[in-house]
Tab-separated table of C-alpha atoms in Angstrom:
chain	number	residue	atom	x	y	z
A	1	LYS	CA	0.000	0.000	0.000
A	2	ASN	CA	1.360	3.420	-0.939
A	3	GLU	CA	1.993	5.867	1.876
A	4	VAL	CA	0.071	8.585	0.023
A	5	GLU	CA	-2.966	7.778	-2.045
A	6	GLN	CA	-5.228	9.982	-4.093
A	7	SER	CA	-8.682	9.557	-5.509
A	8	PRO	CA	-9.902	9.685	-8.098
A	9	GLN	CA	-6.981	8.890	-10.373
A	10	ASN	CA	-8.664	10.600	-13.300
A	11	LEU	CA	-11.543	13.035	-13.311
A	12	THR	CA	-13.521	14.655	-16.097
A	13	ALA	CA	-15.907	17.457	-15.225
A	14	GLN	CA	-18.125	19.926	-17.016
A	15	GLU	CA	-17.222	23.568	-16.744
A	16	GLY	CA	-18.827	25.067	-13.655
A	17	GLU	CA	-18.933	21.861	-11.642
A	18	PHE	CA	-17.727	21.606	-8.073
A	19	ILE	CA	-14.734	19.266	-7.901
A	20	THR	CA	-13.257	17.344	-4.997
A	21	ILE	CA	-9.940	15.511	-5.000
A	22	ASN	CA	-9.056	13.384	-2.017
A	23	CYS	CA	-5.744	12.488	-0.440
A	24	SER	CA	-5.146	9.953	2.310
A	25	TYR	CA	-1.847	9.103	3.930
A	26	SER	CA	-0.554	6.578	6.394
A	27	VAL	CA	2.418	8.323	8.017
A	28	GLY	CA	2.649	11.023	10.647
A	29	ILE	CA	3.138	14.317	8.913
A	30	SER	CA	4.316	17.818	9.693
A	31	ALA	CA	2.683	19.381	6.641
A	32	LEU	CA	0.753	18.533	3.507
A	33	HIS	CA	1.135	20.189	0.111
A	34	TRP	CA	-1.218	20.427	-2.807
A	35	LEU	CA	0.580	21.011	-6.093
A	36	GLN	CA	-0.743	21.671	-9.575
A	37	GLN	CA	1.181	20.397	-12.573
A	38	HIS	CA	0.208	21.691	-15.994
A	39	PRO	CA	0.501	19.621	-19.183
A	40	GLY	CA	3.803	21.322	-19.993
A	41	GLY	CA	5.167	20.088	-16.680
A	42	GLY	CA	5.373	23.324	-14.712
A	43	ILE	CA	4.547	22.975	-11.035
A	44	VAL	CA	2.602	25.474	-8.971
A	45	SER	CA	2.370	25.232	-5.217
A	46	LEU	CA	-1.292	25.664	-4.309
A	47	PHE	CA	-1.439	25.072	-0.581
A	48	MET	CA	0.659	24.060	2.377
A	49	LEU	CA	-1.410	22.824	5.309
A	50	SER	CA	-0.730	21.553	8.769
A	51	SER	CA	-4.273	21.885	10.101
A	52	GLY	CA	-7.722	23.180	9.293
A	53	LYS	CA	-8.671	24.810	6.050
A	54	LYS	CA	-7.240	27.279	3.556
A	55	LYS	CA	-8.901	29.138	0.708
A	56	HIS	CA	-7.412	30.877	-2.283
A	57	GLY	CA	-9.768	32.131	-4.924
A	58	ARG	CA	-11.845	29.194	-6.157
A	59	LEU	CA	-9.638	26.652	-4.422
A	60	ILE	CA	-10.195	25.299	-0.934
A	61	ALA	CA	-8.013	22.791	0.875
A	62	THR	CA	-8.895	21.019	4.074
A	63	ILE	CA	-7.029	18.601	6.259
A	64	ASN	CA	-8.087	16.274	9.058
A	65	ILE	CA	-4.962	15.222	10.913
A	66	GLN	CA	-6.737	12.609	13.045
A	67	GLU	CA	-8.206	10.895	9.993
A	68	LYS	CA	-5.048	11.436	7.920
A	69	HIS	CA	-7.051	12.856	5.074
A	70	SER	CA	-7.062	16.001	2.993
A	71	SER	CA	-9.342	17.292	0.278
A	72	LEU	CA	-8.854	19.829	-2.462
A	73	HIS	CA	-12.017	21.498	-3.724
A	74	ILE	CA	-12.404	23.561	-6.861
A	75	THR	CA	-15.539	25.663	-7.125
A	76	ALA	CA	-16.943	26.820	-10.476
A	77	SER	CA	-14.397	24.755	-12.381
A	78	HIS	CA	-12.960	26.114	-15.609
A	79	PRO	CA	-11.076	24.467	-18.490
A	80	ARG	CA	-7.900	26.223	-17.351
A	81	ASP	CA	-8.108	24.156	-14.168
A	82	SER	CA	-7.261	21.089	-16.271
A	83	ALA	CA	-4.026	19.749	-14.814
A	84	VAL	CA	-2.608	17.048	-12.594
A	85	TYR	CA	-3.104	17.731	-8.904
A	86	ILE	CA	-0.545	16.214	-6.587
A	87	CYS	CA	-0.811	15.687	-2.861
A	88	ALA	CA	2.525	15.544	-1.030
A	89	VAL	CA	3.188	15.020	2.655
A	90	ARG	CA	6.214	15.801	4.773
A	91	ASN	CA	7.059	12.862	6.953
A	92	LYS	CA	7.180	13.991	10.599
A	93	THR	CA	9.846	11.463	11.532
A	94	SER	CA	12.075	12.610	8.681
A	95	TYR	CA	11.122	16.218	8.076
A	96	ASP	CA	13.078	16.641	4.922
A	97	LYS	CA	11.474	13.691	3.198
A	98	VAL	CA	8.474	14.534	1.090
A	99	ILE	CA	6.279	11.704	-0.116
A	100	PHE	CA	4.301	12.427	-3.250
A	101	GLY	CA	0.962	10.981	-4.159
A	102	PRO	CA	0.366	9.560	-7.631
A	103	GLY	CA	-1.590	12.603	-8.760
A	104	THR	CA	-5.115	13.151	-10.003
A	105	SER	CA	-5.531	14.097	-13.625
A	106	LEU	CA	-8.367	16.596	-14.015
A	107	SER	CA	-9.937	17.553	-17.299
A	108	VAL	CA	-12.596	20.259	-17.338
A	109	ILE	CA	-14.684	20.307	-20.489
A	110	PRO	CA	-16.241	23.557	-21.738
B	1	GLY	CA	4.391	35.753	-6.456
B	2	ALA	CA	6.889	33.013	-7.040
B	3	VAL	CA	9.072	32.078	-4.111
B	4	VAL	CA	11.362	29.716	-5.987
B	5	SER	CA	12.642	30.110	-9.542
B	6	GLN	CA	14.429	27.692	-11.818
B	7	HIS	CA	16.487	28.400	-14.882
B	8	PRO	CA	16.185	27.349	-17.575
B	9	SER	CA	12.579	26.211	-17.751
B	10	TRP	CA	13.477	23.842	-20.549
B	11	VAL	CA	16.692	22.771	-22.232
B	12	ILE	CA	17.670	20.500	-25.084
B	13	CYS	CA	21.219	19.209	-25.227
B	14	LYS	CA	23.217	16.655	-27.113
B	15	SER	CA	24.273	13.369	-25.618
B	16	GLY	CA	27.606	13.651	-23.859
B	17	THR	CA	27.336	17.306	-22.940
B	18	SER	CA	26.727	18.763	-19.487
B	19	VAL	CA	23.781	20.871	-18.440
B	20	LYS	CA	23.467	23.160	-15.439
B	21	ILE	CA	20.123	23.932	-13.834
B	22	GLU	CA	19.778	26.755	-11.320
B	23	CYS	CA	17.390	26.974	-8.400
B	24	ARG	CA	16.964	30.291	-6.654
B	25	SER	CA	15.143	31.177	-3.475
B	26	LEU	CA	13.665	34.602	-4.173
B	27	ASP	CA	12.230	35.732	-0.862
B	28	PHE	CA	14.401	34.199	1.831
B	29	GLN	CA	17.686	32.554	2.553
B	30	ALA	CA	17.559	28.794	2.517
B	31	THR	CA	20.113	26.508	4.049
B	32	THR	CA	18.367	23.454	2.605
B	33	MET	CA	17.173	22.830	-0.915
B	34	PHE	CA	15.965	19.623	-2.519
B	35	TRP	CA	16.243	18.285	-6.043
B	36	TYR	CA	13.578	15.994	-7.466
B	37	ARG	CA	13.202	14.193	-10.759
B	38	GLN	CA	10.022	13.170	-12.491
B	39	PHE	CA	9.862	10.704	-15.353
B	40	PRO	CA	6.808	10.700	-17.616
B	41	LYS	CA	3.636	9.613	-15.887
B	42	GLN	CA	5.462	9.005	-12.623
B	43	SER	CA	5.581	10.753	-9.274
B	44	LEU	CA	8.369	13.090	-8.280
B	45	MET	CA	11.327	11.304	-6.720
B	46	LEU	CA	13.850	12.898	-4.390
B	47	MET	CA	17.338	12.887	-5.859
B	48	ALA	CA	19.334	14.771	-3.275
B	49	THR	CA	19.257	17.211	-0.406
B	50	SER	CA	21.435	20.255	-0.869
B	51	ASN	CA	22.825	22.000	2.194
B	52	GLU	CA	24.569	25.346	1.943
B	53	GLY	CA	28.269	25.079	2.638
B	54	SER	CA	28.394	21.291	2.747
B	55	LYS	CA	28.191	18.318	0.441
B	56	ALA	CA	24.812	17.243	-0.837
B	57	THR	CA	23.195	14.087	0.433
B	58	TYR	CA	22.149	11.792	-2.377
B	59	GLU	CA	19.349	9.262	-2.350
B	60	GLN	CA	20.118	5.639	-2.992
B	61	GLY	CA	20.600	4.933	-6.671
B	62	VAL	CA	21.447	8.519	-7.635
B	63	GLU	CA	24.983	8.892	-8.974
B	64	LYS	CA	26.658	11.795	-7.224
B	65	ASP	CA	29.369	12.055	-9.879
B	66	LYS	CA	26.769	12.366	-12.595
B	67	PHE	CA	24.435	14.782	-10.847
B	68	LEU	CA	26.660	17.448	-9.337
B	69	ILE	CA	25.004	19.699	-6.805
B	70	ASN	CA	26.499	22.952	-5.614
B	71	HIS	CA	24.773	25.014	-2.938
B	72	ALA	CA	27.180	27.905	-2.975
B	73	SER	CA	24.981	30.526	-1.382
B	74	LEU	CA	21.862	30.759	0.734
B	75	THR	CA	19.766	31.619	-2.298
B	76	LEU	CA	21.233	29.471	-5.050
B	77	SER	CA	21.658	25.767	-5.657
B	78	THR	CA	22.737	24.299	-8.977
B	79	LEU	CA	22.312	20.827	-10.410
B	80	THR	CA	24.704	19.858	-13.190
B	81	VAL	CA	23.900	16.791	-15.242
B	82	THR	CA	27.273	15.649	-16.535
B	83	SER	CA	27.771	13.638	-19.716
B	84	ALA	CA	24.058	13.599	-20.285
B	85	HIS	CA	22.413	10.628	-21.941
B	86	PRO	CA	18.927	10.310	-23.402
B	87	GLU	CA	17.811	8.369	-20.318
B	88	ASP	CA	18.545	11.496	-18.262
B	89	SER	CA	15.737	13.247	-20.099
B	90	SER	CA	13.322	14.150	-17.365
B	91	PHE	CA	11.638	16.938	-15.464
B	92	TYR	CA	13.830	18.292	-12.669
B	93	ILE	CA	12.259	20.197	-9.803
B	94	CYS	CA	13.896	21.972	-6.911
B	95	SER	CA	12.319	22.809	-3.600
B	96	VAL	CA	13.372	25.165	-0.860
B	97	LEU	CA	12.981	24.611	2.853
B	98	ARG	CA	12.165	27.789	4.744
B	99	SER	CA	11.362	26.259	8.084
B	100	HIS	CA	10.342	22.923	9.519
B	101	TYR	CA	6.838	23.483	8.188
B	102	GLU	CA	7.429	25.574	5.090
B	103	GLN	CA	8.650	24.077	1.837
B	104	TYR	CA	8.239	25.729	-1.527
B	105	PHE	CA	8.547	24.097	-4.958
B	106	GLY	CA	10.102	25.523	-8.077
B	107	PRO	CA	8.338	25.401	-11.448
B	108	GLY	CA	10.662	22.722	-12.806
B	109	THR	CA	13.089	22.337	-15.704
B	110	ARG	CA	12.432	19.969	-18.577
B	111	LEU	CA	15.620	18.396	-19.898
B	112	THR	CA	15.669	16.627	-23.234
B	113	VAL	CA	18.875	14.869	-24.268
B	114	THR	CA	19.109	14.008	-27.951
């Protein structure tokens, strides 16, 4: 079993839909990252969480430390949101080791 | 705005040549930077941890003589791929550690070796 898992693996949505991507992990963490990787490969850091909830524009990220689970929500999705979304956790016992999830490929159709 | 920059964003080189990739921390001084590699359709994998003023720590299976890392200042780390081969073609990403809880990722550099 992978230490960081994401669901769904692939997601296709209609423009305007509310989207949720889930991340679950099995290790103790000091922080969790949500990253966005565009088709050309460029990576954008979306959120860094250690507790609670963060919001930036149409994006919301939540984390439940006790349940070892995080969600990334996209409201009013747009075709430009099409990308791979990666969940990454920083292992508490080895703070400089980041474990990446497999990514969720999102395609938003106009 | 961006916290971490990488240069170049993409590079094509011939087999046998060396390529240098720069990672800069724009907003703060960083004693620790990380280099990751991502092959197509795979997750990012840690290659090495770069510490300012000391030798980098390489992950198992990463050749330190092939992937030279120099963290010469608190805002700059460089990764040099020496004698590049087509199998080195990959996406290289750096990350900067600001504190125990704050880590920022660069946009990445796509290397293609022909």
